[in-house]
Amino acid sequence: QVQLQESGPGQVKPSETLSLSCSVFGDSVSHTGFYWGWYRQTPGQGLEWIGSVDYRGTSSYSPTLKSRVTMSVDTSKNQFFLNLMSVTAADTAVYYCTRDPFLEWVLYSDYWGQGALVTVSS
Amino acid sequence: DIRMTQSPSTLSASVGDRVTITCRASQSVSAWLAWYQQKPGKAPKLLIYDASTLESGVPPRFSGSGSGTEFILTISSLQPDDIATYYCQQYNNYRTFGQGTRVDI
């Protein structure tokens, strides 16, 4: 059974960088045919896809967030990471990590972490 | 951006009822559409992908249909465990979600 677990600070100051990691259990981040993704959810904006990355570091980002996002993978730790720069209060959300099947492009998300609330506040 | 619009926003039904939720895309997404179920405080759970393929382990009372710009999620006989919010997601061009449909009993 595949399980994903987000971890990182629950609070980030405005203008700083939000950094989250996702640990993968029951699968390998090197597994070909899958990307590893990030989403966020707010009451006002609903569910929003942030981006996805594969084990080689090949990534696809939301055009809305692309200028502030970087994603990476550490195959030795079986983890992947999200960095979101220059955060504001609008980035306050529950952040989810996911496993994303890949065909010719990234498809849906078949496994999700439990979610991590990140609040942007001074 | 491809905009996804779900209807209704909320739905109240009884146990055993047939329930349908509609999702419309602002442009064709072919069959590149998924449905998710989300319960309060939990992560979304994949129900259906490629518009009509049931994810492993999902009860067969759930089904999906449609292609192009109009899609339907059907629950053939609503159960108490189905109380949740349902989201459609297109993955034809990046990924975008509908605003959700809350199902109550």
PDB file of N, CA and C in Angstrom, chain A residues 39 41 47-49 52 60-61 63-64 96 100 103 105-110 112-113, chain B residues 1 32 34 36 38 41-46 49-50 55 87 89 91-92 94-95 97:
ATOM      1  N   TYR A  39      -0.353  19.731  -4.347  1.00  0.00           N
ATOM      2  CA  TYR A  39      -1.570  20.507  -4.473  1.00  0.00           C
ATOM      3  C   TYR A  39      -1.724  21.337  -3.203  1.00  0.00           C
ATOM      4  N   GLN A  41      -5.060  23.490  -0.902  1.00  0.00           N
ATOM      5  CA  GLN A  41      -6.499  23.692  -0.790  1.00  0.00           C
ATOM      6  C   GLN A  41      -6.794  24.776   0.221  1.00  0.00           C
ATOM      7  N   LEU A  47      -9.428  23.486  -4.570  1.00  0.00           N
ATOM      8  CA  LEU A  47      -8.241  22.677  -4.826  1.00  0.00           C
ATOM      9  C   LEU A  47      -7.439  23.268  -5.980  1.00  0.00           C
ATOM     10  N   GLU A  48      -6.138  23.365  -5.784  1.00  0.00           N
ATOM     11  CA  GLU A  48      -5.259  23.956  -6.789  1.00  0.00           C
ATOM     12  C   GLU A  48      -4.032  23.077  -6.977  1.00  0.00           C
ATOM     13  N   TRP A  49      -3.757  22.691  -8.210  1.00  0.00           N
ATOM     14  CA  TRP A  49      -2.550  21.946  -8.526  1.00  0.00           C
ATOM     15  C   TRP A  49      -1.371  22.901  -8.562  1.00  0.00           C
ATOM     16  N   SER A  52       4.250  19.001 -10.520  1.00  0.00           N
ATOM     17  CA  SER A  52       4.675  17.616 -10.374  1.00  0.00           C
ATOM     18  C   SER A  52       6.110  17.486 -10.856  1.00  0.00           C
ATOM     19  N   SER A  60       6.751  19.831 -14.076  1.00  0.00           N
ATOM     20  CA  SER A  60       5.670  20.561 -14.722  1.00  0.00           C
ATOM     21  C   SER A  60       4.995  21.375 -13.638  1.00  0.00           C
ATOM     22  N   TYR A  61       4.927  22.681 -13.855  1.00  0.00           N
ATOM     23  CA  TYR A  61       4.381  23.563 -12.830  1.00  0.00           C
ATOM     24  C   TYR A  61       3.138  24.283 -13.339  1.00  0.00           C
ATOM     25  N   PRO A  63       1.067  27.254 -14.397  1.00  0.00           N
ATOM     26  CA  PRO A  63       1.493  28.561 -14.931  1.00  0.00           C
ATOM     27  C   PRO A  63       1.296  29.696 -13.919  1.00  0.00           C
ATOM     28  N   THR A  64       0.304  29.559 -13.062  1.00  0.00           N
ATOM     29  CA  THR A  64       0.001  30.617 -12.090  1.00  0.00           C
ATOM     30  C   THR A  64       1.104  30.755 -11.050  1.00  0.00           C
ATOM     31  N   TYR A  96      -0.968  19.238   0.000  1.00  0.00           N
ATOM     32  CA  TYR A  96      -0.985  17.790  -0.167  1.00  0.00           C
ATOM     33  C   TYR A  96       0.114  17.364  -1.134  1.00  0.00           C
ATOM     34  N   ASP A 100       1.441  10.646  -9.042  1.00  0.00           N
ATOM     35  CA  ASP A 100       0.741  10.997 -10.270  1.00  0.00           C
ATOM     36  C   ASP A 100       1.163  10.091 -11.421  1.00  0.00           C
ATOM     37  N   LEU A 103       1.722   9.246 -18.516  1.00  0.00           N
ATOM     38  CA  LEU A 103       1.669   8.558 -19.803  1.00  0.00           C
ATOM     39  C   LEU A 103       2.544   9.363 -20.760  1.00  0.00           C
ATOM     40  N   TRP A 105       1.912  12.660 -20.596  1.00  0.00           N
ATOM     41  CA  TRP A 105       1.955  13.813 -19.703  1.00  0.00           C
ATOM     42  C   TRP A 105       1.412  13.349 -18.356  1.00  0.00           C
ATOM     43  N   VAL A 106       1.510  14.223 -17.369  1.00  0.00           N
ATOM     44  CA  VAL A 106       1.057  13.864 -16.031  1.00  0.00           C
ATOM     45  C   VAL A 106      -0.461  13.775 -16.033  1.00  0.00           C
ATOM     46  N   LEU A 107      -0.962  12.735 -15.426  1.00  0.00           N
ATOM     47  CA  LEU A 107      -2.392  12.466 -15.448  1.00  0.00           C
ATOM     48  C   LEU A 107      -3.049  12.876 -14.122  1.00  0.00           C
ATOM     49  N   TYR A 108      -3.835  12.019 -13.544  1.00  0.00           N
ATOM     50  CA  TYR A 108      -4.549  12.279 -12.290  1.00  0.00           C
ATOM     51  C   TYR A 108      -3.610  11.955 -11.126  1.00  0.00           C
ATOM     52  N   SER A 109      -4.155  11.946  -9.914  1.00  0.00           N
ATOM     53  CA  SER A 109      -3.366  11.625  -8.716  1.00  0.00           C
ATOM     54  C   SER A 109      -4.046  10.466  -8.005  1.00  0.00           C
ATOM     55  N   ASP A 110      -3.312   9.340  -7.866  1.00  0.00           N
ATOM     56  CA  ASP A 110      -3.973   8.163  -7.309  1.00  0.00           C
ATOM     57  C   ASP A 110      -3.716   7.938  -5.821  1.00  0.00           C
ATOM     58  N   TRP A 112      -2.673  10.183  -2.142  1.00  0.00           N
ATOM     59  CA  TRP A 112      -2.523  11.497  -1.540  1.00  0.00           C
ATOM     60  C   TRP A 112      -2.002  11.359  -0.114  1.00  0.00           C
ATOM     61  N   GLY A 113      -1.175  12.332   0.296  1.00  0.00           N
ATOM     62  CA  GLY A 113      -0.823  12.425   1.705  1.00  0.00           C
ATOM     63  C   GLY A 113      -2.008  12.952   2.498  1.00  0.00           C
TER      64      GLY A 113
ATOM     65  N   ASP B   1      -6.348  28.896 -19.254  1.00  0.00           N
ATOM     66  CA  ASP B   1      -6.827  27.929 -18.266  1.00  0.00           C
ATOM     67  C   ASP B   1      -8.139  27.289 -18.716  1.00  0.00           C
ATOM     68  N   TRP B  32      -9.952  13.076 -20.566  1.00  0.00           N
ATOM     69  CA  TRP B  32      -8.940  13.256 -19.520  1.00  0.00           C
ATOM     70  C   TRP B  32      -9.566  13.939 -18.311  1.00  0.00           C
ATOM     71  N   ALA B  34     -10.991  13.203 -14.129  1.00  0.00           N
ATOM     72  CA  ALA B  34     -11.065  12.363 -12.931  1.00  0.00           C
ATOM     73  C   ALA B  34     -12.107  12.924 -11.973  1.00  0.00           C
ATOM     74  N   TYR B  36     -12.995  12.873  -7.739  1.00  0.00           N
ATOM     75  CA  TYR B  36     -12.475  12.618  -6.403  1.00  0.00           C
ATOM     76  C   TYR B  36     -13.585  12.819  -5.373  1.00  0.00           C
ATOM     77  N   GLN B  38     -14.001  13.787  -1.283  1.00  0.00           N
ATOM     78  CA  GLN B  38     -13.281  14.315  -0.134  1.00  0.00           C
ATOM     79  C   GLN B  38     -14.219  14.427   1.066  1.00  0.00           C
ATOM     80  N   GLY B  41     -11.761  17.112   6.610  1.00  0.00           N
ATOM     81  CA  GLY B  41     -10.487  16.879   7.281  1.00  0.00           C
ATOM     82  C   GLY B  41      -9.620  15.816   6.636  1.00  0.00           C
ATOM     83  N   LYS B  42     -10.044  15.296   5.502  1.00  0.00           N
ATOM     84  CA  LYS B  42      -9.304  14.227   4.823  1.00  0.00           C
ATOM     85  C   LYS B  42      -8.832  14.682   3.458  1.00  0.00           C
ATOM     86  N   ALA B  43      -7.886  13.943   2.903  1.00  0.00           N
ATOM     87  CA  ALA B  43      -7.418  14.216   1.551  1.00  0.00           C
ATOM     88  C   ALA B  43      -8.437  13.715   0.536  1.00  0.00           C
ATOM     89  N   PRO B  44      -8.430  14.280  -0.647  1.00  0.00           N
ATOM     90  CA  PRO B  44      -9.267  13.724  -1.718  1.00  0.00           C
ATOM     91  C   PRO B  44      -8.884  12.283  -2.008  1.00  0.00           C
ATOM     92  N   LYS B  45      -9.885  11.529  -2.447  1.00  0.00           N
ATOM     93  CA  LYS B  45      -9.689  10.130  -2.802  1.00  0.00           C
ATOM     94  C   LYS B  45     -10.124   9.936  -4.249  1.00  0.00           C
ATOM     95  N   LEU B  46      -9.266   9.324  -5.046  1.00  0.00           N
ATOM     96  CA  LEU B  46      -9.589   9.093  -6.449  1.00  0.00           C
ATOM     97  C   LEU B  46     -10.704   8.068  -6.572  1.00  0.00           C
ATOM     98  N   TYR B  49     -11.091   7.724 -13.146  1.00  0.00           N
ATOM     99  CA  TYR B  49     -10.170   8.425 -14.015  1.00  0.00           C
ATOM    100  C   TYR B  49     -10.488   8.088 -15.463  1.00  0.00           C
ATOM    101  N   ASP B  50      -9.907   8.872 -16.365  1.00  0.00           N
ATOM    102  CA  ASP B  50     -10.206   8.721 -17.792  1.00  0.00           C
ATOM    103  C   ASP B  50     -11.715   8.727 -18.030  1.00  0.00           C
ATOM    104  N   GLU B  55     -11.522   3.412 -10.219  1.00  0.00           N
ATOM    105  CA  GLU B  55     -10.283   3.108  -9.501  1.00  0.00           C
ATOM    106  C   GLU B  55     -10.466   1.823  -8.697  1.00  0.00           C
ATOM    107  N   TYR B  87     -15.309  16.307  -6.404  1.00  0.00           N
ATOM    108  CA  TYR B  87     -14.633  17.227  -7.309  1.00  0.00           C
ATOM    109  C   TYR B  87     -14.323  16.529  -8.634  1.00  0.00           C
ATOM    110  N   GLN B  89     -11.762  16.891 -12.013  1.00  0.00           N
ATOM    111  CA  GLN B  89     -10.456  17.453 -12.352  1.00  0.00           C
ATOM    112  C   GLN B  89     -10.119  17.094 -13.791  1.00  0.00           C
ATOM    113  N   TYR B  91      -7.208  16.829 -16.718  1.00  0.00           N
ATOM    114  CA  TYR B  91      -5.750  16.748 -16.836  1.00  0.00           C
ATOM    115  C   TYR B  91      -5.342  16.699 -18.317  1.00  0.00           C
ATOM    116  N   ASN B  92      -6.141  17.353 -19.137  1.00  0.00           N
ATOM    117  CA  ASN B  92      -5.809  17.474 -20.560  1.00  0.00           C
ATOM    118  C   ASN B  92      -4.764  18.566 -20.778  1.00  0.00           C
ATOM    119  N   TYR B  94      -2.484  20.940 -18.216  1.00  0.00           N
ATOM    120  CA  TYR B  94      -2.211  21.113 -16.783  1.00  0.00           C
ATOM    121  C   TYR B  94      -3.354  20.444 -16.010  1.00  0.00           C
ATOM    122  N   ARG B  95      -3.708  20.961 -14.863  1.00  0.00           N
ATOM    123  CA  ARG B  95      -4.812  20.378 -14.105  1.00  0.00           C
ATOM    124  C   ARG B  95      -5.638  21.470 -13.455  1.00  0.00           C
ATOM    125  N   PHE B  97      -9.586  22.009 -11.278  1.00  0.00           N
ATOM    126  CA  PHE B  97     -10.699  21.359 -10.599  1.00  0.00           C
ATOM    127  C   PHE B  97     -11.983  22.155 -10.745  1.00  0.00           C
TER     128      PHE B  97
END
